[in-house]
């Protein structure tokens, strides 16, 4: 079978009319069988969920599995790993604009930036701005944060890195999603910064940044 | 080390799983729990049952990992097979509960194999690169013709047809590989 013929069978399987191809089928059992197999794929796909309708189980299922199997602690599940991996391999993704990699039904990714380590720091990761049913949120994933005294904090800085807004604390897992306040202009504060803060009760930035990236747009 | 596991191809992951490496179990869960959970959810119709089945599948798979080998097919297909049995068990348990409470439960006679295959296809679509994924989604779900797709995506007709042919072919191979 030539590629042209195979192309036409694929289109027939999708339901596109092609009277000439259909009359050929009457005399060709091979093509008829091939078409039947391809039609099964199409029917199955159309009767199943769309990719965005796929539903992952909640985190507690893994916790129950981990408990039942008595796995060593610290065996964590990483969602969004594709973002971390892509960010590490490709570098800053500035200028990508609207990208829809989100595959959960109610979350749409608007923009994404790699978080590069500051000199001498091991941490790296990615930040995503997502639109959810209840507004915008900043989803941050950072790996290799050293476990030291203090806590990690996420900030949004202006381009001159002069003004800053504290977004929230980052747990030891390095993963968190922060609901962004409605009036916040991300174009004005596009730089995502992760810093290590001491427990000294001083809300100011410690000046000890570990990773940083700039959101596009 | 975690990143290395995530970058493994399916066959290498399956081998490490079979050998009992816990990080490979965690990665198999990360990779395929959505597939298993969605199959269970679409078969059983409720989230609590789906979560239970998902847990049972990965627990049984891990405890029985020495019974799996690559000649049986991909690890994902093996997990789906376990899921089908757990769904059938849950379904049978439900029927017994219905009979016990004398409720006139409807016997919809669901076909878990069909459900599993349709969910597997959606998962495969997620793994396709672009523009193939978008082309196939437009053809499957929006019923666009290849001409409409070419116009919408501003691609040559030949390119669209080629992606449709290759994409359908690779999806079919995946389905048949799991049977």
PDB file of N, CA and C in Angstrom, chain A residues 66 70-75, chain B residues 22:
ATOM      1  N   UNK A  66       1.882   4.101  50.030  1.00  0.00           N
ATOM      2  CA  UNK A  66       3.175   4.163  50.682  1.00  0.00           C
ATOM      3  C   UNK A  66       3.099   3.556  52.084  1.00  0.00           C
ATOM      4  N   UNK A  70       4.718   0.083  53.270  1.00  0.00           N
ATOM      5  CA  UNK A  70       5.820   0.441  54.183  1.00  0.00           C
ATOM      6  C   UNK A  70       7.047   0.865  53.396  1.00  0.00           C
ATOM      7  N   UNK A  71       6.823   1.794  52.452  1.00  0.00           N
ATOM      8  CA  UNK A  71       7.947   2.279  51.661  1.00  0.00           C
ATOM      9  C   UNK A  71       8.812   3.188  52.511  1.00  0.00           C
ATOM     10  N   UNK A  72      10.078   3.316  52.112  1.00  0.00           N
ATOM     11  CA  UNK A  72      10.958   4.230  52.833  1.00  0.00           C
ATOM     12  C   UNK A  72      10.397   5.640  52.712  1.00  0.00           C
ATOM     13  N   UNK A  73      10.412   6.403  53.791  1.00  0.00           N
ATOM     14  CA  UNK A  73       9.860   7.762  53.733  1.00  0.00           C
ATOM     15  C   UNK A  73      10.687   8.640  52.810  1.00  0.00           C
ATOM     16  N   UNK A  74      10.047   9.683  52.305  1.00  0.00           N
ATOM     17  CA  UNK A  74      10.761  10.574  51.396  1.00  0.00           C
ATOM     18  C   UNK A  74      10.588  10.147  49.952  1.00  0.00           C
ATOM     19  N   UNK A  75       9.815   9.072  49.726  1.00  0.00           N
ATOM     20  CA  UNK A  75       9.551   8.638  48.348  1.00  0.00           C
ATOM     21  C   UNK A  75       8.388   9.452  47.840  1.00  0.00           C
TER      22      UNK A  75
ATOM     23  N   UNK B  22      12.271   0.964  44.722  1.00  0.00           N
ATOM     24  CA  UNK B  22      11.145   1.777  45.157  1.00  0.00           C
ATOM     25  C   UNK B  22      11.002   3.070  44.373  1.00  0.00           C
TER      26      UNK B  22
END
